[in-house]
Tab-separated table of C-alpha atoms and ligand atoms in Angstrom:
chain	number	residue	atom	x	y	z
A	11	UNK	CA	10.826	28.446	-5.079
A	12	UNK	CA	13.071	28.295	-8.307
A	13	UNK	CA	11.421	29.173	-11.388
A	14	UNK	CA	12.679	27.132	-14.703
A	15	UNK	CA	11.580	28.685	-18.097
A	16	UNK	CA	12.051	25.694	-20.919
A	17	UNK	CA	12.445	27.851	-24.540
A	18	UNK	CA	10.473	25.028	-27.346
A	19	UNK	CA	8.126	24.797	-29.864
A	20	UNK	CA	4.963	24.007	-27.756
A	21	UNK	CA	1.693	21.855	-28.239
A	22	UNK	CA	-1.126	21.206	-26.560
A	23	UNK	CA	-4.440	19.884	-27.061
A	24	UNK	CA	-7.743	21.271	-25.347
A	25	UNK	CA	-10.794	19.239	-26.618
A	26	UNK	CA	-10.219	15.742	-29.298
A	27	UNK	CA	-9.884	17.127	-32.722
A	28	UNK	CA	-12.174	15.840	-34.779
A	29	UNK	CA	-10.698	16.170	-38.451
A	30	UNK	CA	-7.257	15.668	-40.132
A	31	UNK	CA	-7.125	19.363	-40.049
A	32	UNK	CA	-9.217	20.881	-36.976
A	33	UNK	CA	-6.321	23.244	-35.633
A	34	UNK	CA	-8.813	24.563	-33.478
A	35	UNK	CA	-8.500	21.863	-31.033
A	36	UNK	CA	-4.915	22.623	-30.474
A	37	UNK	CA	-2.610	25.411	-29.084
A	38	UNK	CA	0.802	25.432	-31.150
A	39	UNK	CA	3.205	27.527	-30.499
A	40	UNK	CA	5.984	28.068	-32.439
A	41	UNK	CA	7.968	30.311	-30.361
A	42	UNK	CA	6.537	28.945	-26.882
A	43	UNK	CA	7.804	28.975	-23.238
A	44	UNK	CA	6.587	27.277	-20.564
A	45	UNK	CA	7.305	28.489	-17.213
A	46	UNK	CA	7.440	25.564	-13.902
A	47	UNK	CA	7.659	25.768	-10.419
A	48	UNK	CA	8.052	22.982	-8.000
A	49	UNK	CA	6.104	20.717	-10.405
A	50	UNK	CA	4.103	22.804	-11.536
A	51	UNK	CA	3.114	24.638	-14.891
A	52	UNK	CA	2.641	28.141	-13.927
A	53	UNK	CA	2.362	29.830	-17.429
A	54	UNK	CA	2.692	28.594	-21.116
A	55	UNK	CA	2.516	31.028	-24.147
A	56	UNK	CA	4.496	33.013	-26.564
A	57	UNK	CA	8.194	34.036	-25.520
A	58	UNK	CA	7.858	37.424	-25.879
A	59	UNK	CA	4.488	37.249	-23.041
A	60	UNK	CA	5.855	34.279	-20.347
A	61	UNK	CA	9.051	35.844	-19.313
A	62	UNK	CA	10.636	35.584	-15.833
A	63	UNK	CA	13.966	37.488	-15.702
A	64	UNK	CA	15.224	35.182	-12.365
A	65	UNK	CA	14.219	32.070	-13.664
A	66	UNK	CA	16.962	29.431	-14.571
A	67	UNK	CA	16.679	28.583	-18.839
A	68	UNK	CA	16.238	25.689	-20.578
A	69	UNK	CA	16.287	26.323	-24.323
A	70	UNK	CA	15.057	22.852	-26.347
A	71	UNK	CA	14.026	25.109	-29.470
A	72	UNK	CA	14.087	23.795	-32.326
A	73	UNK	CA	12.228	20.802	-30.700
A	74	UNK	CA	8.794	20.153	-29.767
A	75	UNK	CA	7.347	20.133	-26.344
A	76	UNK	CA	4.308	18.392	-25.794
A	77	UNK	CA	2.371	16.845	-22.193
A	78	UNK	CA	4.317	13.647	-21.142
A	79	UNK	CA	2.894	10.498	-22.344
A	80	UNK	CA	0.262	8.631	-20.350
A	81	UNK	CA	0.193	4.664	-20.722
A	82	UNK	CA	-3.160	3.350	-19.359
A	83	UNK	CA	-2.110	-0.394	-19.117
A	84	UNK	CA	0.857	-2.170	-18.511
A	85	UNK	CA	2.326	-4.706	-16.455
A	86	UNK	CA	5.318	-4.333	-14.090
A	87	UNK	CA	6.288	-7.531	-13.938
A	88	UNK	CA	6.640	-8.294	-17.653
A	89	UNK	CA	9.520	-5.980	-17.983
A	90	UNK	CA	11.414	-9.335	-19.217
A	91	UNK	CA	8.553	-11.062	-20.917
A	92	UNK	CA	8.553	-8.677	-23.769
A	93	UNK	CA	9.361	-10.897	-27.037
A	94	UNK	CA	8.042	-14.551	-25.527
A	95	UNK	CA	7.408	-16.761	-28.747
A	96	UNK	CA	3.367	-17.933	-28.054
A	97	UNK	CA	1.146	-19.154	-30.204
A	98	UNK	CA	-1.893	-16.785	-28.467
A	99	UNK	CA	-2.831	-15.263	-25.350
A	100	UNK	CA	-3.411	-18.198	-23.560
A	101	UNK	CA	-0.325	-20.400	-23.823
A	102	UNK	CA	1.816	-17.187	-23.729
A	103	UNK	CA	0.492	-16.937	-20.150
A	104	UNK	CA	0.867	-19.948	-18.538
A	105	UNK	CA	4.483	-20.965	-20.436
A	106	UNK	CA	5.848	-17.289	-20.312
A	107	UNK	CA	4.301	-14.946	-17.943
A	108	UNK	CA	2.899	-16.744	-14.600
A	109	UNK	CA	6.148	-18.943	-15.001
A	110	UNK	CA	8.372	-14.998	-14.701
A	111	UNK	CA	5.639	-13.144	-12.511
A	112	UNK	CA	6.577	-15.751	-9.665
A	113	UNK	CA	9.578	-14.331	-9.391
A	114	UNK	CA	8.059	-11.043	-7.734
A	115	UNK	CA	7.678	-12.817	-4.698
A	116	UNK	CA	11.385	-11.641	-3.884
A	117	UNK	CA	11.271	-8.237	-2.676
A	118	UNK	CA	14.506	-7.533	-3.387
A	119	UNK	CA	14.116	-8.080	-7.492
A	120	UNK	CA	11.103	-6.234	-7.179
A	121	UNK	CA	12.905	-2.995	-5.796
A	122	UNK	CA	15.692	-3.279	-8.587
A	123	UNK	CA	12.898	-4.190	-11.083
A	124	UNK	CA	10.757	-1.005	-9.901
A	125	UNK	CA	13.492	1.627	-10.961
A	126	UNK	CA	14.219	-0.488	-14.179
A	127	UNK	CA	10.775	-0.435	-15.373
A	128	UNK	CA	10.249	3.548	-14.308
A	129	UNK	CA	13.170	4.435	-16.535
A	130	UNK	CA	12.014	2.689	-19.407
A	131	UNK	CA	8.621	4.775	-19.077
A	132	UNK	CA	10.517	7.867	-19.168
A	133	UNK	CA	12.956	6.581	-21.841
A	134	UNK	CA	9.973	6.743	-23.740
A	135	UNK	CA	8.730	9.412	-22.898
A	136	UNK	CA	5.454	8.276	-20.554
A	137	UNK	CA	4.932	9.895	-17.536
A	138	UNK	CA	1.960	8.626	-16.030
A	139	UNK	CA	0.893	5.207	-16.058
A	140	UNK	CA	-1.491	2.481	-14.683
A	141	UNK	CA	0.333	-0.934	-14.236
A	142	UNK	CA	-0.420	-4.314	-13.005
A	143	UNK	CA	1.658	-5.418	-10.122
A	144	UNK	CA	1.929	-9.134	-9.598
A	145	UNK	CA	0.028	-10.911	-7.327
A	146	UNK	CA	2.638	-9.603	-4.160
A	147	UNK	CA	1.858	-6.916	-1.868
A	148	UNK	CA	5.937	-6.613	-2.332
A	149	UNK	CA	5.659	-5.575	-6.173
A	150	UNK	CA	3.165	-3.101	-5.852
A	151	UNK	CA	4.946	-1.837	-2.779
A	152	UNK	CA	8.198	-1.591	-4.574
A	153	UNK	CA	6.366	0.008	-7.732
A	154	UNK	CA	4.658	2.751	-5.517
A	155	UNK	CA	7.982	3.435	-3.121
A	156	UNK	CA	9.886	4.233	-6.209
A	157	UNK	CA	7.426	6.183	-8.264
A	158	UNK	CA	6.972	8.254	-4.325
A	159	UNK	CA	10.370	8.737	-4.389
A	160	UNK	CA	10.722	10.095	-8.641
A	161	UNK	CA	7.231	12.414	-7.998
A	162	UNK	CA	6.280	10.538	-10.933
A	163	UNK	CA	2.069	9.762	-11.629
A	164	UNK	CA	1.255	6.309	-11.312
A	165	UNK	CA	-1.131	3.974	-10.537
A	166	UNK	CA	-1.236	0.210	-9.525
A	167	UNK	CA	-2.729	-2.146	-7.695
A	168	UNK	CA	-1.318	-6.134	-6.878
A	169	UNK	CA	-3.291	-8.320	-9.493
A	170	UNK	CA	-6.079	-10.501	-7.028
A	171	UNK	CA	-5.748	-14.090	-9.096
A	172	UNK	CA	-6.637	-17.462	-6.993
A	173	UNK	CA	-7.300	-20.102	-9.687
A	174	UNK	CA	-5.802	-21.189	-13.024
A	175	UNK	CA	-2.265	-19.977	-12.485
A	176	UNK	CA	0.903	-22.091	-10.554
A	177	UNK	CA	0.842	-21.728	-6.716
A	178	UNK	CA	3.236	-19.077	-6.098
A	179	UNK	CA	0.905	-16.516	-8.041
A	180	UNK	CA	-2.208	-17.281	-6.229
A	181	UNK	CA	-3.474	-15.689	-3.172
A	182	UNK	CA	-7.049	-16.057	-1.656
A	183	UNK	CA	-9.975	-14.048	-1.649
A	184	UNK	CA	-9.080	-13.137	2.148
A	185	UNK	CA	-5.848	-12.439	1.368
A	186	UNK	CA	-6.288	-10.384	-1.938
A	187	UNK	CA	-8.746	-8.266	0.118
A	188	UNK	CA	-6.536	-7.842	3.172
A	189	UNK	CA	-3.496	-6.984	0.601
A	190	UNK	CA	-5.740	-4.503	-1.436
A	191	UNK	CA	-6.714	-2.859	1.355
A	192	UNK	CA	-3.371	-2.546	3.146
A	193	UNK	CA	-1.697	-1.369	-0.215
A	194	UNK	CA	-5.034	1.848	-0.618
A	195	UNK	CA	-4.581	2.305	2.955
A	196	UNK	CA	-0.626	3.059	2.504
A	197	UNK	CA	-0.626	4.551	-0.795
A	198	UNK	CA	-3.934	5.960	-2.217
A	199	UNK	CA	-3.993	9.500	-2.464
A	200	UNK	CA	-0.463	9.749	-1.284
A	201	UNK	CA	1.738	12.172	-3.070
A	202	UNK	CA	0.980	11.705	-6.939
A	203	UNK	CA	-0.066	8.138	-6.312
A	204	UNK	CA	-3.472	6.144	-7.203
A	205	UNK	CA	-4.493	2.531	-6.535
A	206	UNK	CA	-6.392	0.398	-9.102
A	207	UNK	CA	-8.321	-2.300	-7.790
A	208	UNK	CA	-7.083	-5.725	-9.966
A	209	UNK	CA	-9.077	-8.918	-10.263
A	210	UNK	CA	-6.858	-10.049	-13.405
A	211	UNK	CA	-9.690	-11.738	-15.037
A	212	UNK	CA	-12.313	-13.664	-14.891
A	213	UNK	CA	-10.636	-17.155	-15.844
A	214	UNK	CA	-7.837	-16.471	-12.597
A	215	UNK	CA	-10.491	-15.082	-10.177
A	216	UNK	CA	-13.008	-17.551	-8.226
A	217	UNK	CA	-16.372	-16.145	-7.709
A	218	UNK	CA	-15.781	-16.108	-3.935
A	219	UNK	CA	-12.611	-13.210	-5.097
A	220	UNK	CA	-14.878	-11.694	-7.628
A	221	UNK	CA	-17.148	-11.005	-4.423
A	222	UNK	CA	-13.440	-9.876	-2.357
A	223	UNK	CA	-13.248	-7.339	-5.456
A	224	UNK	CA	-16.795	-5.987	-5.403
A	225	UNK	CA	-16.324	-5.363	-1.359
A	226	UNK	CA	-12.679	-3.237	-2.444
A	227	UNK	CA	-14.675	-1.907	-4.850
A	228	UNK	CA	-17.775	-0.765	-2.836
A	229	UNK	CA	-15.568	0.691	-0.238
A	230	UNK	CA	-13.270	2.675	-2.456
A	231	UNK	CA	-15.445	4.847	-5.327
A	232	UNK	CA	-12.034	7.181	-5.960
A	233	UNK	CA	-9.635	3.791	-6.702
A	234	UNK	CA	-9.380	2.856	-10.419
A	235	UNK	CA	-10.129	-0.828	-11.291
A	236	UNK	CA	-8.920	-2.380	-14.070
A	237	UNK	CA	-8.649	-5.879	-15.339
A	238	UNK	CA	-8.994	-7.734	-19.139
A	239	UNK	CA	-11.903	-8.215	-21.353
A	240	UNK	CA	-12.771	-9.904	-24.385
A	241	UNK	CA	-9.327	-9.900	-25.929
A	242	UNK	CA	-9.090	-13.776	-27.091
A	243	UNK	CA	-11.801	-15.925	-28.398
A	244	UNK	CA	-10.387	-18.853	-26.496
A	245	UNK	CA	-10.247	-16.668	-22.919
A	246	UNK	CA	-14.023	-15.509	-23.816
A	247	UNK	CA	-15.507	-19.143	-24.032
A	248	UNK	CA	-13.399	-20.209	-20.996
A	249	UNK	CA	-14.723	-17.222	-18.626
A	250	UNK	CA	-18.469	-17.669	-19.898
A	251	UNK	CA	-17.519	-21.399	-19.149
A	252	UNK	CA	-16.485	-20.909	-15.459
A	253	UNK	CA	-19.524	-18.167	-14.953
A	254	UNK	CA	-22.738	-19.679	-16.771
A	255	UNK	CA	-24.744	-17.684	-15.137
A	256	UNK	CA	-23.527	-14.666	-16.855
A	257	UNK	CA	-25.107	-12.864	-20.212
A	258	UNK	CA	-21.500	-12.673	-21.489
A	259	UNK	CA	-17.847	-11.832	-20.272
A	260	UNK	CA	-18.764	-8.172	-19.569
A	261	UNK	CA	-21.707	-9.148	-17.919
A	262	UNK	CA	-18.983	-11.414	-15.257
A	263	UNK	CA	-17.743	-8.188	-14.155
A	264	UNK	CA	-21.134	-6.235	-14.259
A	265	UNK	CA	-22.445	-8.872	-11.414
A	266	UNK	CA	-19.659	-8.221	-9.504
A	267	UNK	CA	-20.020	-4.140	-9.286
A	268	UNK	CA	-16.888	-3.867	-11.466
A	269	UNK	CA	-18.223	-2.098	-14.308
A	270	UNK	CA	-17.907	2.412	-13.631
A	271	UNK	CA	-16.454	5.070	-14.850
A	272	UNK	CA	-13.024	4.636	-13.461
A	273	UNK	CA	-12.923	1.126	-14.917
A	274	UNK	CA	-10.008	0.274	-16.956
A	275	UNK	CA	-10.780	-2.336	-19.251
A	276	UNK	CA	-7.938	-4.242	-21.475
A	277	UNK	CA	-8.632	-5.247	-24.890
A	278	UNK	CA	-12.130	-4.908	-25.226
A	279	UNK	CA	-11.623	-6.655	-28.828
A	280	UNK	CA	-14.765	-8.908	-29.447
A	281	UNK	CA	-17.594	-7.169	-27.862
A	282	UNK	CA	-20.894	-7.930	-28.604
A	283	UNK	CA	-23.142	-5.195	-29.185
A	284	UNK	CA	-25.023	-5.790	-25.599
A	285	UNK	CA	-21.675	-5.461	-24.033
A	286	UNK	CA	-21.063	-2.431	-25.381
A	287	UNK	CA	-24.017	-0.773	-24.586
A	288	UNK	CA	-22.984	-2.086	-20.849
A	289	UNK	CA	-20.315	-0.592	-20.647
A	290	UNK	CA	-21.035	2.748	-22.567
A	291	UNK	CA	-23.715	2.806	-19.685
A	292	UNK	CA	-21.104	2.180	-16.500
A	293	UNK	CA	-18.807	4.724	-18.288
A	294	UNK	CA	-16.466	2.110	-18.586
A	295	UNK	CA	-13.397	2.524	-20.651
A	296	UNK	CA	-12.166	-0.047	-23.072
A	297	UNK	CA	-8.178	0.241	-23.544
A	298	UNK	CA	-6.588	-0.248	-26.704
A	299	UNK	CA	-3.770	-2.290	-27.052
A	300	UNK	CA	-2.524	-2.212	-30.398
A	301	UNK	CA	1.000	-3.716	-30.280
A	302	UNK	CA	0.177	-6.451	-28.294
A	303	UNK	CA	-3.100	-7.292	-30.316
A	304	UNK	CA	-0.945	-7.648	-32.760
A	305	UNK	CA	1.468	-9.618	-31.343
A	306	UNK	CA	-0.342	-12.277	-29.478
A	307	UNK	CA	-2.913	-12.827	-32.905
A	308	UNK	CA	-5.543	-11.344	-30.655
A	309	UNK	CA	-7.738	-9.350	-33.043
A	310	UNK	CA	-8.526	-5.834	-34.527
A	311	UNK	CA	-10.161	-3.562	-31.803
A	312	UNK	CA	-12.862	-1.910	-33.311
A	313	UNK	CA	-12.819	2.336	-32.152
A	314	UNK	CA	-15.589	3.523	-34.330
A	315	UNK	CA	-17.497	0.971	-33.427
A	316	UNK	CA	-16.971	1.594	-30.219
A	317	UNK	CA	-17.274	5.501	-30.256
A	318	UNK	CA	-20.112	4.939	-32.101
A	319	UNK	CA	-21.630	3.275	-28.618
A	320	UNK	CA	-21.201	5.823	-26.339
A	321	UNK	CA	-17.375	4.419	-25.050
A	322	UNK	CA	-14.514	6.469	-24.586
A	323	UNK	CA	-11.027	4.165	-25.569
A	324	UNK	CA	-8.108	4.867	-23.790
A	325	UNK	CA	-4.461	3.398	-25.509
A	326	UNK	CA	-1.977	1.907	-23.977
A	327	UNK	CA	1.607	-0.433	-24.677
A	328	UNK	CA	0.283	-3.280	-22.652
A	329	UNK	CA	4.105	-4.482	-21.848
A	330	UNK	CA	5.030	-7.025	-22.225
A	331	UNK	CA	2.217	-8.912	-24.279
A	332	UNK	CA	2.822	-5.463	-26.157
A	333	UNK	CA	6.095	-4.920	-28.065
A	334	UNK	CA	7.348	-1.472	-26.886
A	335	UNK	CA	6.657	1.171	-23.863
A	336	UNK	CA	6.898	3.576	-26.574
A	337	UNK	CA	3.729	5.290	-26.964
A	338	UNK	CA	4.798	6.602	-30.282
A	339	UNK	CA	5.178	3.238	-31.771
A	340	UNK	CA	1.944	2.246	-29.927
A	341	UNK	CA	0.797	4.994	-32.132
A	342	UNK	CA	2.565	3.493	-35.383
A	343	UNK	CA	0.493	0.152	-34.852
A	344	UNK	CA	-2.562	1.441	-33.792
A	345	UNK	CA	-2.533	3.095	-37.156
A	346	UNK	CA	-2.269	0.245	-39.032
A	347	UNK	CA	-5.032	-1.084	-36.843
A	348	UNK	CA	-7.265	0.788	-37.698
A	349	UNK	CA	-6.602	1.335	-41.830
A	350	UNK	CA	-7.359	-2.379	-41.671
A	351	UNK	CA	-10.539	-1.617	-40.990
A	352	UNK	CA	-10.970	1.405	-43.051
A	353	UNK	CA	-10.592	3.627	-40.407
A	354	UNK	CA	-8.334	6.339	-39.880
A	355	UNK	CA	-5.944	7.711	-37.309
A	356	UNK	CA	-4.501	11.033	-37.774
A	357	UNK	CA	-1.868	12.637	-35.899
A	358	UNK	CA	-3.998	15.471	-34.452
A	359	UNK	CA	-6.296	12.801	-32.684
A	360	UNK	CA	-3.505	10.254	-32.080
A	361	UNK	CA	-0.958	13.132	-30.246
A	362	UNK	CA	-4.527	14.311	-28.376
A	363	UNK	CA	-5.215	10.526	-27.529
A	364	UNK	CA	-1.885	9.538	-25.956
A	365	UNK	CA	-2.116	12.895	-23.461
A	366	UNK	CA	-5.353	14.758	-23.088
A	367	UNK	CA	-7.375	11.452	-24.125
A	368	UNK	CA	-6.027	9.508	-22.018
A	369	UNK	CA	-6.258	11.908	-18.921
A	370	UNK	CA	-9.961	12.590	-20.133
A	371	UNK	CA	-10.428	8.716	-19.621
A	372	UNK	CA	-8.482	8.699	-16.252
A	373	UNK	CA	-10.471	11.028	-14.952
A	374	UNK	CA	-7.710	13.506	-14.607
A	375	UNK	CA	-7.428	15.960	-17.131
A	376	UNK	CA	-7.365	18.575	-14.609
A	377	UNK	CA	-3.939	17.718	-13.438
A	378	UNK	CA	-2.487	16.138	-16.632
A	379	UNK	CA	-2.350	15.599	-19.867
A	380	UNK	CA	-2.011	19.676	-21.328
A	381	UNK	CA	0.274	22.378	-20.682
A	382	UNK	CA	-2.178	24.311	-18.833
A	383	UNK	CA	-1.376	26.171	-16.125
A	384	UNK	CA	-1.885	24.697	-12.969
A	385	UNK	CA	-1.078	21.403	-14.290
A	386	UNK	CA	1.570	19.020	-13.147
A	387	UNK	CA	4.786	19.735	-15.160
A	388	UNK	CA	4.922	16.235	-16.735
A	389	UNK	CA	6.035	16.507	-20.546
A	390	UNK	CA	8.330	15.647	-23.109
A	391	UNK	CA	10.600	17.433	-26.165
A	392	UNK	CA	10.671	15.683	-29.392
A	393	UNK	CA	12.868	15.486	-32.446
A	394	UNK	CA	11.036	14.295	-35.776
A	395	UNK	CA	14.478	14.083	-37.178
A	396	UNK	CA	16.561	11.870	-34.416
A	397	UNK	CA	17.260	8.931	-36.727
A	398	UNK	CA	18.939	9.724	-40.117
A	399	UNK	CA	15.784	7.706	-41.866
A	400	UNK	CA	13.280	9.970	-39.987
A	401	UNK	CA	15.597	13.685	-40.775
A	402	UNK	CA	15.578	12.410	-44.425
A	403	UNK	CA	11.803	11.933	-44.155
A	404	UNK	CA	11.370	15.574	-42.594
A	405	UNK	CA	13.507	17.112	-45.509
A	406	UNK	CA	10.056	16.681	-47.322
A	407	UNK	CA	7.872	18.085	-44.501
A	408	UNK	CA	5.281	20.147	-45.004
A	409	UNK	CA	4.133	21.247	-41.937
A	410	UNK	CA	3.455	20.461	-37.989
A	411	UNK	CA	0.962	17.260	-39.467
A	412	UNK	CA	4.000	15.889	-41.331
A	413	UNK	CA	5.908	16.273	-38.121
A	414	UNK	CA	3.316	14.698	-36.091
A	415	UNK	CA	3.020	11.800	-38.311
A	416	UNK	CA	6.431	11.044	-38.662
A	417	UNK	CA	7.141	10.637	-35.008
A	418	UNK	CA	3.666	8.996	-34.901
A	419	UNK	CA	4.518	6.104	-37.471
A	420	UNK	CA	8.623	6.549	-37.353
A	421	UNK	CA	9.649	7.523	-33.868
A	422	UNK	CA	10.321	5.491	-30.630
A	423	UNK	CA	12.566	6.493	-27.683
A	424	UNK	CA	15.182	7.790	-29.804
A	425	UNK	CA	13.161	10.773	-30.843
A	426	UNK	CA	12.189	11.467	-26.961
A	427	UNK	CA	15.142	14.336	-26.237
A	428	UNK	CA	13.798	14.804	-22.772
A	429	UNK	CA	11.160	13.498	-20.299
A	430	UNK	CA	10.050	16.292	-17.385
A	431	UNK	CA	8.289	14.393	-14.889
A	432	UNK	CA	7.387	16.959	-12.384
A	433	UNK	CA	9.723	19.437	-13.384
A	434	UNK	CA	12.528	17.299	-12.785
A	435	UNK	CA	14.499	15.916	-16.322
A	436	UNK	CA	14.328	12.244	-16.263
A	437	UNK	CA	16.988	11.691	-19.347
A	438	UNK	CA	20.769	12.667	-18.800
A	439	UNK	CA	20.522	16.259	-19.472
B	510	GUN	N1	-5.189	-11.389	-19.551
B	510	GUN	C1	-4.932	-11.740	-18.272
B	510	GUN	N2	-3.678	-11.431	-17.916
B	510	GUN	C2	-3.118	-10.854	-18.994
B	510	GUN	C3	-1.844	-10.302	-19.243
B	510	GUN	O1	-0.950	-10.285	-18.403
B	510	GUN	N3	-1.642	-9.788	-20.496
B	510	GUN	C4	-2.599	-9.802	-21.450
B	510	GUN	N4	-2.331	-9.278	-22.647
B	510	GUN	N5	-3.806	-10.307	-21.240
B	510	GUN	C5	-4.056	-10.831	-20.034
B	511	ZN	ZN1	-2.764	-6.574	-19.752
């Protein structure tokens, strides 16, 4: 098989760094190459040490080569919702998105619609993400056919919603099972692909589907689930409001078995402190969603407070009530996030969060997520100087942490030179 040696500056992280300055948690090298084969990192190290005389070269140096960008929660069918004037979460869904997502019932825009959305991810720079579908077997079909055919990670499941939306986005509890089940029995575990089971949430889901979901999820341990949590104060009284008998919102999805450690879990915003300690004890993983928080009015998630309680946070773009599939600018808002709450994000932990971190809370930091060898060949060059605002910024530069931040509060899918998604370049060469 043909060997590919890619000449960079390389960096990868190997445990969360824990300090503005713990280098330790990093390998940077400065003179790196990384040598792939059929999708596969086989070595990664100084130039002098990884050499392979027969292998075709790829020389990004001066740039920076780090894992591809993993995006734990997005939504395929909002490619075109992205920028829908709402006053909140609520009204942006039923005048905006439902209105756009019944449009998925047409295979056909769903196939075109597939390949769009995959580009943008690799525009950006993402390689592996975990998407809502719409509520048709067709979208997540579409979604998985063309990731199959790219060798690209990604997981998805069809969104199970049978209440509280128009009637070409609901299905049935018999149906959303039936669907689920025919879409894990087609795709799970198939080449790089995963399926997430998808009750919505609890306001679109009758207890009758909540029990469809708990069967899916019985049956399949090894499929993600993900749906929304506590993201709105509005969406929080109206799910306690439709399941009284439950302690709280997380405690909806904790009756229903959806609460482990491959549970996705949007937002996560307003927690109470019981719900925390629910879900630190599941293993359940909140996902931050900075740009859409933002955007939608939702509220300031709180990730100290939620370290603090055991949780692990993944982050994610959360297209389109999110603003951009660019991680970095995820990054950029997620920073400001956080200093409102006097807390801080540095680049170390944000560059560790957006790769390793976010494989560590998909369960799959084995395959990617690092350099390492062994690992799937999924990652991206950057260039902290690709606008003339951000070069003029790096004049001053100091050092890799300069670099970092700059692409961490400056850069977007202009400073993405390349995107490798198994070993193939996804960005005209
Ligand atoms: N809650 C239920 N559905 C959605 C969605 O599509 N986007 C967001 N941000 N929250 C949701
Ligand atoms: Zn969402």
């Amino acid at each position: 098989m043909t060997q590919t040696l890619i000449r960079a500056r390389l960096l990868s992280f190997h445990r969360e760094p824990q300090t503005p300055d713990d280098t330790g948690a990093a390998t940077y090298i400065e003179d790196g190459a990384l040598l792939i084969e059929g999708g596969t990192i086989r070595a990664m190290g100084e130039a002098r040490d990884v050499t392979a005389p027969d292998a075709k070269l790829i020389d990004h140096r001066p740039h920076l080569l780090m894992p591809g960008f993993i995006d734990t929660h997005l939504h395929f069918p909002q490619t075109q919702v992205i920028a829908s004037w709402a006053a909140e979460l609520l009204d942006w869904l039923n005048d905006y998105t439902f209105p756009e997502e019944t449009r998925y019932a047409d295979p056909a825009l769903c196939d075109a619609m597939a390949s769009a959305f995959l580009d943008r991810l690799t525009d950006h720079g993402t390689t592996t993400a975990v998407a809502y579908a719409s509520v048709h077997a067709s979208s997540a079909e579409a979604l998985f056919a063309e990731a199959f055919k790219r060798d690209m990670r990604l997981i998805t499941g069809k969104v199970m919603m049978d209440r509280n939306a128009p009637d070409g986005l609901c299905d049935t509890p018999q149906s959303s099972y039936d669907d689920s089940k025919a879409l894990i029995a087609r795709w799970h575990g198939v080449g790089r692909l995963g399926y997430a089971i998808t009750p919505r949430f609890a306001i679109t889901s009758t207890p009758a589907q909540m029990d469809a979901a708990q069967a899916l999820a019985a049956e399949h341990p090894d499929c993600h689930i993900q749906t929304h949590l506590s993201e709105n104060h509005a969406e929080i009284a109206l799910s306690c409001q439709l399941y009284p008998e439950a302690k709280d919102y997380t405690d909806i999805y904790a009756r229903y078995g959806l609460l482990r450690g491959n549970s996705l879990m949007g937002h996560c915003i307003h927690l109470a402190d019981r719900e925390i300690g629910a879900l630190a004890e599941a293993g359940a993983k909140p996902v931050f969603c900075p740009t859409s928080n933002l955007f939608l009015g939702s509220g300031l998630f709180n990730d100290a407070k939620l370290r603090a309680g055991g949780l692990t946070n993944a982050i994610a773009t959360d297209i389109g009530g999110g603003t951009s599939y660019s991680l970095l600018q995820t990054l950029a808002e997620g920073y400001k996030v956080l200093q409102l709450q006097g807390q801080r994000l540095h680049p170390y932990r944000a560059f560790h969060w957006i790769t390793r971190g976010n494989a560590v809370a998909l369960g799959m930091a084995d395959r990617i997520g690092t350099l390492d060898p062994g690992t799937e060949a999924d990652f991206v060059v950057l260039n902290a100087s690709a606008t003339l605002a951000m070069a003029q910024r790096m004049d001053r530069a100091r050092g890799l942490v300069d670099e970092l931040f700059t692409l961490q509060v400056m850069g977007d899918d202009r400073a993405v030179v390349q995107t490798y998604v198994a070993g193939q370049h996804r960005k005209p060469a």
